[in-house]
Short mmCIF file of C-alpha atoms and ligand atoms in Angstrom, two decimals:
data_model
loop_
_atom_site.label_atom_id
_atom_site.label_comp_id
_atom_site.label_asym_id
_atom_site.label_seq_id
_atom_site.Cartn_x
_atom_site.Cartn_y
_atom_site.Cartn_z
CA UNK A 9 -15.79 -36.18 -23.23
CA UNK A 10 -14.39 -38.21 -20.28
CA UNK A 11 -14.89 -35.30 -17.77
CA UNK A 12 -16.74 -32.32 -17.32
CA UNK A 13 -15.52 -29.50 -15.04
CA UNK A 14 -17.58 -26.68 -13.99
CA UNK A 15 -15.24 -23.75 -13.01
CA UNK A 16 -11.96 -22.65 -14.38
CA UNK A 17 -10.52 -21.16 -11.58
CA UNK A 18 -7.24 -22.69 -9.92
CA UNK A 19 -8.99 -26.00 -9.15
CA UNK A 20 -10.54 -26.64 -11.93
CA UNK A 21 -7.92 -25.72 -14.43
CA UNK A 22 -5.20 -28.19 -12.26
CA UNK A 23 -7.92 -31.09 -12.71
CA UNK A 24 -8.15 -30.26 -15.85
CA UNK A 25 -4.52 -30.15 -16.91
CA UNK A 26 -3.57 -33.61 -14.89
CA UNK A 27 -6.11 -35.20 -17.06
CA UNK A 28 -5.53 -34.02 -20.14
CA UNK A 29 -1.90 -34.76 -19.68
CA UNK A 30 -3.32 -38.56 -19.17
CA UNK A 31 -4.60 -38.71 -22.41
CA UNK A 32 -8.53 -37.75 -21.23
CA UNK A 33 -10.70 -35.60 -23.43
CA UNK A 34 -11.78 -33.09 -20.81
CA UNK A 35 -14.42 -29.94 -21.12
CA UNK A 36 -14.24 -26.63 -18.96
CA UNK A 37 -17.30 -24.52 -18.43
CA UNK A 38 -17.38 -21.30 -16.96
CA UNK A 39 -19.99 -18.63 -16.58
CA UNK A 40 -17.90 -15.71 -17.37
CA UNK A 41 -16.20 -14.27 -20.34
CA UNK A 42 -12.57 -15.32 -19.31
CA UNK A 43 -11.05 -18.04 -17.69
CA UNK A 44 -8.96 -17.91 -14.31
CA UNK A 45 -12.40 -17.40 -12.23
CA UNK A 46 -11.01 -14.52 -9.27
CA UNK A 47 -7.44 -15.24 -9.93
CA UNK A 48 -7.94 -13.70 -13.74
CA UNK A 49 -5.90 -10.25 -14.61
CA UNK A 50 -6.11 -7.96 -17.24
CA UNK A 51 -3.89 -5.08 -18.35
CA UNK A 52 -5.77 -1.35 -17.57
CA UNK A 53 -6.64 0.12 -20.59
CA UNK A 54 -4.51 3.57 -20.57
CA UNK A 55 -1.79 2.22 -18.98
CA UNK A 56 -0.93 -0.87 -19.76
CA UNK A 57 -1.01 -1.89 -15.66
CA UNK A 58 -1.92 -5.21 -14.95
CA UNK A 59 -4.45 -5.23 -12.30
CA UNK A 60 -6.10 -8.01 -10.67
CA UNK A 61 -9.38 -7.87 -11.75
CA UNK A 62 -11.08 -9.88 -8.30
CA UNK A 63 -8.39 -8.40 -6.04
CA UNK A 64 -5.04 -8.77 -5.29
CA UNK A 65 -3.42 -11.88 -5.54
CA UNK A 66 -0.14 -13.13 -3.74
CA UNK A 67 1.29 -16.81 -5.31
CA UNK A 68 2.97 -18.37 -1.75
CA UNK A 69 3.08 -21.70 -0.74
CA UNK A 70 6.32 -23.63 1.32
CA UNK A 71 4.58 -26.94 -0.80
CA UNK A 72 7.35 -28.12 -2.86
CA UNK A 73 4.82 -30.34 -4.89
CA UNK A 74 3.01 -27.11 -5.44
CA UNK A 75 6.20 -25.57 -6.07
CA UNK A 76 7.09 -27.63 -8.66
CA UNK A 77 3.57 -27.86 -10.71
CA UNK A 78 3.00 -24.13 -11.10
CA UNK A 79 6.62 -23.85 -12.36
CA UNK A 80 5.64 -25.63 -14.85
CA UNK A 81 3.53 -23.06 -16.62
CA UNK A 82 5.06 -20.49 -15.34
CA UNK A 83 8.31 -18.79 -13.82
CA UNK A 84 7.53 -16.42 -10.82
CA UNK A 85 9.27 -12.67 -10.02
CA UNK A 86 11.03 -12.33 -6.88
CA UNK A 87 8.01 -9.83 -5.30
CA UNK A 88 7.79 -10.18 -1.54
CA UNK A 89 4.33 -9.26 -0.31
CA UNK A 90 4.58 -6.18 2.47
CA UNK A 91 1.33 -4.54 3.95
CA UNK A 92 1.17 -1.49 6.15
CA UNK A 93 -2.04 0.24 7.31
CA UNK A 94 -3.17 3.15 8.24
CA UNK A 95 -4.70 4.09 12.00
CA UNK A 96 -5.88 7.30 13.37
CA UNK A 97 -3.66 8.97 10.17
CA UNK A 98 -0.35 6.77 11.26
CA UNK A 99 0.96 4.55 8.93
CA UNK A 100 2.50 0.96 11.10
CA UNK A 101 4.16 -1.95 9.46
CA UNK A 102 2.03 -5.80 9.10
CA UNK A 103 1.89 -8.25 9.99
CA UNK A 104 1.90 -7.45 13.58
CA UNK A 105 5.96 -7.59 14.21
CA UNK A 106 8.18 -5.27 16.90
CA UNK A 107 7.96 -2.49 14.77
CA UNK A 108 4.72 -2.15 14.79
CA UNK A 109 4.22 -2.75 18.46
CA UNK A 110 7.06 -0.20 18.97
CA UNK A 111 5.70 2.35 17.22
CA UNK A 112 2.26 1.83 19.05
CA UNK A 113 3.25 2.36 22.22
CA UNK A 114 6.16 4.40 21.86
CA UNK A 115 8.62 2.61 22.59
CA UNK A 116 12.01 0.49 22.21
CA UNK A 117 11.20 -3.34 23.54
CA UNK A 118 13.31 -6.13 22.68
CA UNK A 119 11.61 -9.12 21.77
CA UNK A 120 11.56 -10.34 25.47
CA UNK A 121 10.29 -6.72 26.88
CA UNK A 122 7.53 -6.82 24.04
CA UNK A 123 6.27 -10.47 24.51
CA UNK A 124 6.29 -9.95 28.33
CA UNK A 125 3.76 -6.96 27.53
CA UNK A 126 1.51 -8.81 24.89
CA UNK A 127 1.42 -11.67 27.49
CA UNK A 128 0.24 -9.15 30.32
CA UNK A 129 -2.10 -7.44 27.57
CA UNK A 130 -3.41 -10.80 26.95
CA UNK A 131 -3.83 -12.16 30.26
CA UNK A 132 -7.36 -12.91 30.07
CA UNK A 133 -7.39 -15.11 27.14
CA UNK A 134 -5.02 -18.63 25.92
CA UNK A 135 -4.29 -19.11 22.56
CA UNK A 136 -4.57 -22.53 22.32
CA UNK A 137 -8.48 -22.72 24.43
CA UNK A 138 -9.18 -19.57 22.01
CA UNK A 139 -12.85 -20.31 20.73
CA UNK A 140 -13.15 -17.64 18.03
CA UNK A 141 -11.03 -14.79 16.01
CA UNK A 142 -11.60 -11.91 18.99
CA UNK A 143 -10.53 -14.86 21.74
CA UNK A 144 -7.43 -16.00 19.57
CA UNK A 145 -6.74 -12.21 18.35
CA UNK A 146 -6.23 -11.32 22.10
CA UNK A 147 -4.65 -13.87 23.40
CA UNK A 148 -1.96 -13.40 20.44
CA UNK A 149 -1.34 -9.36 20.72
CA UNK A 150 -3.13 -8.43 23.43
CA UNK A 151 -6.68 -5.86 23.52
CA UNK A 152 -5.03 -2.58 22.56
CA UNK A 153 -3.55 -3.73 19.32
CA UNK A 154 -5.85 -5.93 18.67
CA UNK A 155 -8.33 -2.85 19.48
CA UNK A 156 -6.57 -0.55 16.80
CA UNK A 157 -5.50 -3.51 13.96
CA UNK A 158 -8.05 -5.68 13.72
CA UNK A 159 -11.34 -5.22 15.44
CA UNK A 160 -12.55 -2.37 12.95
CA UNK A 161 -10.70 -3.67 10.20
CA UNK A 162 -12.33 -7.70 10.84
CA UNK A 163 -15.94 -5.70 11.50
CA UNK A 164 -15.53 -3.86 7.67
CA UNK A 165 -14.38 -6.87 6.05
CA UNK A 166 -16.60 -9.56 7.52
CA UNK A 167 -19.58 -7.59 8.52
CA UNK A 168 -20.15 -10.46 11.55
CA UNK A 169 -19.22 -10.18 15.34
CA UNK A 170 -15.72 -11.44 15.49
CA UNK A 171 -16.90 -13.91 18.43
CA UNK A 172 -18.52 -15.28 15.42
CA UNK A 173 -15.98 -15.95 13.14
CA UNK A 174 -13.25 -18.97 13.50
CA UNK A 175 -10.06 -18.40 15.12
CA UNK A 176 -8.44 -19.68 12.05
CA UNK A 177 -8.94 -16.44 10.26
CA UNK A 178 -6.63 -14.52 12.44
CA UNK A 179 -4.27 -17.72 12.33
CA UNK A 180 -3.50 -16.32 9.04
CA UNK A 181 -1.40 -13.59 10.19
CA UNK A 182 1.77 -13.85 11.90
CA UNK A 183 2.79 -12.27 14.98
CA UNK A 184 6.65 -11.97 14.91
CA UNK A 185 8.88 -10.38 17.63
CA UNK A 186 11.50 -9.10 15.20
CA UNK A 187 11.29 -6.80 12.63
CA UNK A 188 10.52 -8.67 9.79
CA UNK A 189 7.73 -8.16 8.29
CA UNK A 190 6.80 -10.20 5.06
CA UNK A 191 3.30 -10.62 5.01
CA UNK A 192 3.86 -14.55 4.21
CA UNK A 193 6.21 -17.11 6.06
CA UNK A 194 6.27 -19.23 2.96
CA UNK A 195 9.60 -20.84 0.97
CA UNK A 196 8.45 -19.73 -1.66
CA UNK A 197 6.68 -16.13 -2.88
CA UNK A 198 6.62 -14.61 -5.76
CA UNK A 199 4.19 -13.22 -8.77
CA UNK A 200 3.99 -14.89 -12.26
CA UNK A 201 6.28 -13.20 -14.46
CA UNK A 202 3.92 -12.61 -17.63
CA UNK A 203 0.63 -12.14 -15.36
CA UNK A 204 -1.77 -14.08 -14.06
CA UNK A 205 -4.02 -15.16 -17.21
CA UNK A 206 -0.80 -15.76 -18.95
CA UNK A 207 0.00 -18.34 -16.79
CA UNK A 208 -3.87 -19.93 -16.43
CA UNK A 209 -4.09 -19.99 -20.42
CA UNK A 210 -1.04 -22.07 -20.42
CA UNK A 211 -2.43 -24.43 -18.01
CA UNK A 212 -5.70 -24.89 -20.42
CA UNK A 213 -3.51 -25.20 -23.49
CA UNK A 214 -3.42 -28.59 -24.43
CA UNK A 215 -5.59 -30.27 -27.54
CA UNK A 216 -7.63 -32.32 -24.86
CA UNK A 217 -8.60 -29.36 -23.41
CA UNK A 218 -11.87 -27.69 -24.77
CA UNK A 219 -12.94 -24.30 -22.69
CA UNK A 220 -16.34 -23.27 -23.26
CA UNK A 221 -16.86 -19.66 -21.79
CA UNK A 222 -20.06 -18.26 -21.37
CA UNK A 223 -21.83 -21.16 -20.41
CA UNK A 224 -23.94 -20.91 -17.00
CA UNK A 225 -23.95 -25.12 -15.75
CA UNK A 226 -27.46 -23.93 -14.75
CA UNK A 227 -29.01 -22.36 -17.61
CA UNK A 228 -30.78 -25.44 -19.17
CA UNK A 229 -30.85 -23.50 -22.19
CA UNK A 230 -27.13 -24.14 -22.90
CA UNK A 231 -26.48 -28.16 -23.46
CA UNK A 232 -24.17 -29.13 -20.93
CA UNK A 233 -26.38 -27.95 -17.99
CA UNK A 234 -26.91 -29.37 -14.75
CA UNK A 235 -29.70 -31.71 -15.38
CA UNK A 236 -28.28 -33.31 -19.02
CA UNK A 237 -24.81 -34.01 -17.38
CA UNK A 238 -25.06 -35.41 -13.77
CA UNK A 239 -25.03 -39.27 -13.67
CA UNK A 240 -23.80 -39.00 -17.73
CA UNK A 241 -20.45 -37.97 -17.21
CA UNK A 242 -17.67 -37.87 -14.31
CA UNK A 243 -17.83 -33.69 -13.67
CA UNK A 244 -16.41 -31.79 -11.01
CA UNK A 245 -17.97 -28.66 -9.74
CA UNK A 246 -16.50 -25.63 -8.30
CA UNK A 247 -19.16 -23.29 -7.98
CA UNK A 248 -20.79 -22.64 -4.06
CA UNK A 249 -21.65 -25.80 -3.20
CA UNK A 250 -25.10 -24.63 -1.63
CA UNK A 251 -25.82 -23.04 -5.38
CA UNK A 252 -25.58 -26.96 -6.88
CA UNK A 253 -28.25 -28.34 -4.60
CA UNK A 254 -30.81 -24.70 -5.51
CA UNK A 255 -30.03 -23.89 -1.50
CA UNK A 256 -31.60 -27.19 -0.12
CA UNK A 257 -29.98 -26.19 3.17
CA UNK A 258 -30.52 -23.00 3.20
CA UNK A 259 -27.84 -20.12 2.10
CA UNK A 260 -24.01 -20.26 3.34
CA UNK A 261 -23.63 -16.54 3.55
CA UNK A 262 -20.59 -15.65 1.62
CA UNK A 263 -18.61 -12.20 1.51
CA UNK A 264 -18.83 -10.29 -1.87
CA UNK A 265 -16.14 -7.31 -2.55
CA UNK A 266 -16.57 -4.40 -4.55
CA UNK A 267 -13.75 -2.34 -6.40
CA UNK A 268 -13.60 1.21 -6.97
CA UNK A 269 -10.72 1.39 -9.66
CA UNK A 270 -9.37 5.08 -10.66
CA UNK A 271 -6.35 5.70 -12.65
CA UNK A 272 -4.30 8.29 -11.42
CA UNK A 273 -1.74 11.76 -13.22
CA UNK A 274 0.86 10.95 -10.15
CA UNK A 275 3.56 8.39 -10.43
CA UNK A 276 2.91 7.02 -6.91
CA UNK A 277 0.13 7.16 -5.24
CA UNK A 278 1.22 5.16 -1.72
CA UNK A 279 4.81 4.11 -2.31
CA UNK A 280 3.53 0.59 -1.86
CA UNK A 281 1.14 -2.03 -2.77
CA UNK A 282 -1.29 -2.40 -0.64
CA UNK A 283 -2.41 -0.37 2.22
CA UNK A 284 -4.72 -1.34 5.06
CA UNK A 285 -7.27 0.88 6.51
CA UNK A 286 -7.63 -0.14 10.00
CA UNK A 287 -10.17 2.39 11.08
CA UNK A 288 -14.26 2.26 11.28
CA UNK A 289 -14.67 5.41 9.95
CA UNK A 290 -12.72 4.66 6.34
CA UNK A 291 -15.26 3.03 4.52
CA UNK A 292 -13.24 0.66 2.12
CA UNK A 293 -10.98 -1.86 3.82
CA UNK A 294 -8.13 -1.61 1.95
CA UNK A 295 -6.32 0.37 -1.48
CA UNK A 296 -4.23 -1.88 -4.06
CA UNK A 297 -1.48 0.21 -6.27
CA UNK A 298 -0.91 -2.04 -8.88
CA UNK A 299 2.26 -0.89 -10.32
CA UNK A 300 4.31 -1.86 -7.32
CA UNK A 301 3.42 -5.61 -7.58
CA UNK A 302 6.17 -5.38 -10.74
CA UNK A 303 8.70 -3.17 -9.59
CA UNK A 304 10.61 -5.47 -12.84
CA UNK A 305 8.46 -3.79 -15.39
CA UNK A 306 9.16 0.05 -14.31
CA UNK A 307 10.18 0.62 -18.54
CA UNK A 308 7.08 -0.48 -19.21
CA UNK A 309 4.74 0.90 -17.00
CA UNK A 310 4.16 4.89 -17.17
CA UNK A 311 6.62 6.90 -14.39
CA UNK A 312 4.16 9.59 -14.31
CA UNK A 313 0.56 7.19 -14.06
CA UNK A 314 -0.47 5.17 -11.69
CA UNK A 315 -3.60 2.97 -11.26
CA UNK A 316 -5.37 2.58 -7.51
CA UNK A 317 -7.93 -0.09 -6.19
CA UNK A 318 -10.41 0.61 -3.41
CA UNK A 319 -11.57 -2.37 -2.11
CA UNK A 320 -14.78 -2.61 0.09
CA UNK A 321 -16.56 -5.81 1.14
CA UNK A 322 -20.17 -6.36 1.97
CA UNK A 323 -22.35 -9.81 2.42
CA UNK A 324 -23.13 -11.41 -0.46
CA UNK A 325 -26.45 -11.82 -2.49
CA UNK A 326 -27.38 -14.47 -4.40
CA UNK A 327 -26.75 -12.36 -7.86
CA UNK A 328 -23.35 -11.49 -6.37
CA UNK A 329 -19.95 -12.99 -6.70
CA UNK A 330 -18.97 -14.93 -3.60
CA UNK A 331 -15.33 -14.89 -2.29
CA UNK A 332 -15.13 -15.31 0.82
CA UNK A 333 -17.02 -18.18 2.99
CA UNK A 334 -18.04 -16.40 6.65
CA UNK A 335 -18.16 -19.67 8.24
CA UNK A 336 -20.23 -18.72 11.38
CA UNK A 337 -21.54 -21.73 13.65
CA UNK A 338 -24.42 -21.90 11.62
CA UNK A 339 -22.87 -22.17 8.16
CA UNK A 340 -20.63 -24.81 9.41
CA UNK A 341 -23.64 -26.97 10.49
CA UNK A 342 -25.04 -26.13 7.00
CA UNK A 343 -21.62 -27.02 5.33
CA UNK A 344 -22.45 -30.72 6.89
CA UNK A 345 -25.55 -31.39 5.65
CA UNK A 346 -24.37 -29.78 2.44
CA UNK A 347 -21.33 -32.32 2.62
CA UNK A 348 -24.07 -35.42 2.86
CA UNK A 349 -25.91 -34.00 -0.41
CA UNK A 350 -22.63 -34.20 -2.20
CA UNK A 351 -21.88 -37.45 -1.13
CA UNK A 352 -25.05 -39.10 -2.81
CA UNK A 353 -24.53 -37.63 -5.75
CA UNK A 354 -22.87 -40.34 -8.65
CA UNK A 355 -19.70 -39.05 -9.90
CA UNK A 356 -19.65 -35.74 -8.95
CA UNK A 357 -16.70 -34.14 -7.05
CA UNK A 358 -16.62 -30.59 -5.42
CA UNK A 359 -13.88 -29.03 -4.85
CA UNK A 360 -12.12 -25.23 -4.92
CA UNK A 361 -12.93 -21.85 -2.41
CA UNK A 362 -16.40 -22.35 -3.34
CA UNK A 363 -17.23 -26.30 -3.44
CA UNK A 364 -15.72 -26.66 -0.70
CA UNK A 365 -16.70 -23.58 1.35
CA UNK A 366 -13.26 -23.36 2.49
CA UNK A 367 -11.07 -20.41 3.16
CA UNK A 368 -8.27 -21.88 0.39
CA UNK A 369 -5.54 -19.74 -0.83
CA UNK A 370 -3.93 -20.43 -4.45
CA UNK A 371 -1.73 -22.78 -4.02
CA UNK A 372 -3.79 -24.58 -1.38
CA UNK A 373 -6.60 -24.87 -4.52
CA UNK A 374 -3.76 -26.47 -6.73
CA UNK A 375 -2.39 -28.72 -4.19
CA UNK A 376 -6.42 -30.01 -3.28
CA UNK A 377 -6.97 -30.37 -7.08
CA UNK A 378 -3.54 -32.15 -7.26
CA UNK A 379 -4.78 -34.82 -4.04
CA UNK A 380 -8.43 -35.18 -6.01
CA UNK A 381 -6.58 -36.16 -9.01
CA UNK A 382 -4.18 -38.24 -7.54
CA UNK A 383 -6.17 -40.55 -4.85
CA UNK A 384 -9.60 -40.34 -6.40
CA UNK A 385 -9.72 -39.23 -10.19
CA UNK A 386 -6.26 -40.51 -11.86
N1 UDP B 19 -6.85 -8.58 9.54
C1 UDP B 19 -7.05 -7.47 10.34
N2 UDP B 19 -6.37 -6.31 10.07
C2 UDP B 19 -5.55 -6.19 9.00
C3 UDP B 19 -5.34 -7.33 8.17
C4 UDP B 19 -6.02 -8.51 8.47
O1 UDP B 19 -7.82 -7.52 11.29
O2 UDP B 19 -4.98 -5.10 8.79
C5 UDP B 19 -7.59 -9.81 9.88
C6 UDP B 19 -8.98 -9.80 9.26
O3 UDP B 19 -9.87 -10.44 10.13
C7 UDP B 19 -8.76 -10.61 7.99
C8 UDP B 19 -7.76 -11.66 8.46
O4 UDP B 19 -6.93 -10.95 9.37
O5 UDP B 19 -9.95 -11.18 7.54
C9 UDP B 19 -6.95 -12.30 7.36
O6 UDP B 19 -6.30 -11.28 6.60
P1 UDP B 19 -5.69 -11.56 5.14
O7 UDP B 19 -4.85 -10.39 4.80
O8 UDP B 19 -5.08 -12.91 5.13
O9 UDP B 19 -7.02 -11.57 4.25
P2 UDP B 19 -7.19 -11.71 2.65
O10 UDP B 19 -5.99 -11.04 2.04
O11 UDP B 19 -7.31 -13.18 2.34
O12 UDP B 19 -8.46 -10.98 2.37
#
């Protein structure tokens, strides 16, 4: 074995396939029973519905190195990813665009009326001083939308005063003064044709490859643990980087999500994929239908069954899955004496959502793995 990596998510499958495809024997460990780590999808049982198994998962990246990697195991449908939510019983369009702030207040602004009234709404607060995700919210849309869209909706899902959480969260969303509301301002969008663990088992096929599922890099019970590898072999690790060092630092507190999945006798339960729930008093953040991600395979999926998602989200334990990193002030000054550990130790590289304790979407996991390869592995 030239390398071991712990993880088969995105990262650690990319990694994997660059350097198998330069002729190095490479082994991939994961604790669970199926590769693809929260990316991994499974067809529902009675319905043949392929549902996201860690929540949903939109493929977007305007990277054309990116691009042109994950074509290669895959081709990609030509889904664009929509979201609406629902306020006081009102259903508005998202990302924030002119629609929705027209339908808000009532009204008909042009673009010029409408930014005129965020920018009065906004007054108190700059974008570019904004020192957190309430500060930067405001300044973008203004306190009444950001009041009924995201205050609630940021308080369910991260559990942690939004003064507390990094502007850069909110930076994910657009704010558009037209109409247009795709979710993404990506190149390129789209969702693997043949499903998601279609596409990761092609990345893993190759001779060099060896997958070994099941196998916890901390249970020194199982061979290629923790303690008989580092310093042996060249490994990189994707777990949570504050699991490796047994919490040394103390915990990064991480955001865990729970799924309520029910399969349902009506052909369609929301008309669309997924809908927001904006309010405090909903308990679940958001609902997935997964039939509408493949409008392509309507002969194939049932017209008259349908399969919904509640998704709720909750801090996580240390016997639950992390997803998301909550990166308050204090985790980040963890995250840097976290970064020093990793530095001392020989020939070990972290990288992914969790090594990292970064925020990364898909394709910005593939293009990492594809820079770690490149400038420091290769
Ligand atoms: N957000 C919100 N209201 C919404 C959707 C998003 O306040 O209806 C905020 C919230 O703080 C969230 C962030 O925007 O954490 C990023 O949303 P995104 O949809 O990118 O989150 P993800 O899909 O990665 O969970």
């Amino acid at each position: 074995m030239d390398l071991l990596i712990v993880g088969s998510g995105f990262f650690g499958l990319t990694i994997a396939e660059r350097a198998a495809a330069s002729g190095r024997k490479v082994t991939v460990i994961d604790r669970r029973h199926h590769i693809g780590g929260n990316a991994y999808s499974e067809d529902e049982e009675q319905t043949g519905i392929e549902v996201h198994r860690y929540g949903a998962h939109l493929f977007h990246t305007s990277n054309p190195t990116v691009w042109e990697y994950v074509n290669r195991f895959t081709t990609f449908t030509d889904y664009v990813h929509r979201v609406y939510t629902n306020h006081n019983g009102v259903v508005y369009p998202l990302p924030i665009n002119l629609g929705t702030i027209n339908q808000f207040f009532q009204a008909a602004y042009s673009p010029t009326e409408a930014r005129a009234l965020v920018h009065e709404l906004a007054g108190e607060f700059d974008a570019k001083d904004a020192a957190n995700l309430e500060e930067k919210a405001i300044a973008l849309i203004g306190r009444p939308l950001y009041e009924a869209f995201i205050r609630d909706y940021t308080a369910k899902q991260w559990q942690t005063d939004p003064k507390d959480l990094p502007a850069e969260v909110i930076s994910r969303l657009p704010v558009r003064y037209t109409y247009d509301n795709r979710y993404f301002n990506d190149t390129w969008e789209g969702l693997p044709t043949d499903g998601y663990t279609a596409w990761l088992e092609r990345m893993a096929d190759h001779p060099n490859i060896d997958v070994k599922l099941d196998t916890d890099f901390f249970d020194t019970a199982q061979p290629l643990n923790k303690a008989a590898t580092v310093g042996q072999v060249p490994i990189v690790y994707t777990g949570p980087v504050d699991r490796y060092f047994d919490y040394a630092e103390g915990a990064l507190s991480w955001r865990t999500l729970d799924f309520e999945e029910e399969v349902l006798d009506v052909g369609d339960y929301q008309g669309t994929s997924v809908m927001n729930y904006a309010d405090a008093g909903v308990p679940y953040t958001r609902v997935h239908e997964f039939k509408h991600f493949h409008p392509e395979r309507a002969d194939r999926y049932p017209a008259d069954r349908t399969v919904i998602m509640r998704e709720y989200s909750r801090f996580a334990t240390r016997d639950d899955e992390p997803y998301y990193p909550v990166n308050t002030p204090q985790d980040r000054a963890g995250l840097l004496a976290y970064r020093d550990l990793a530095k001392g130790e020989k020939d070990v590289q972290f990288g992914g959502r969790l090594g990292t304790y970064q925020y990364l979407d898909m394709h910005m996991a593939i293009g990492a793995a594809l820079s770690m390869w490149n400038n420091q592995l290769a």
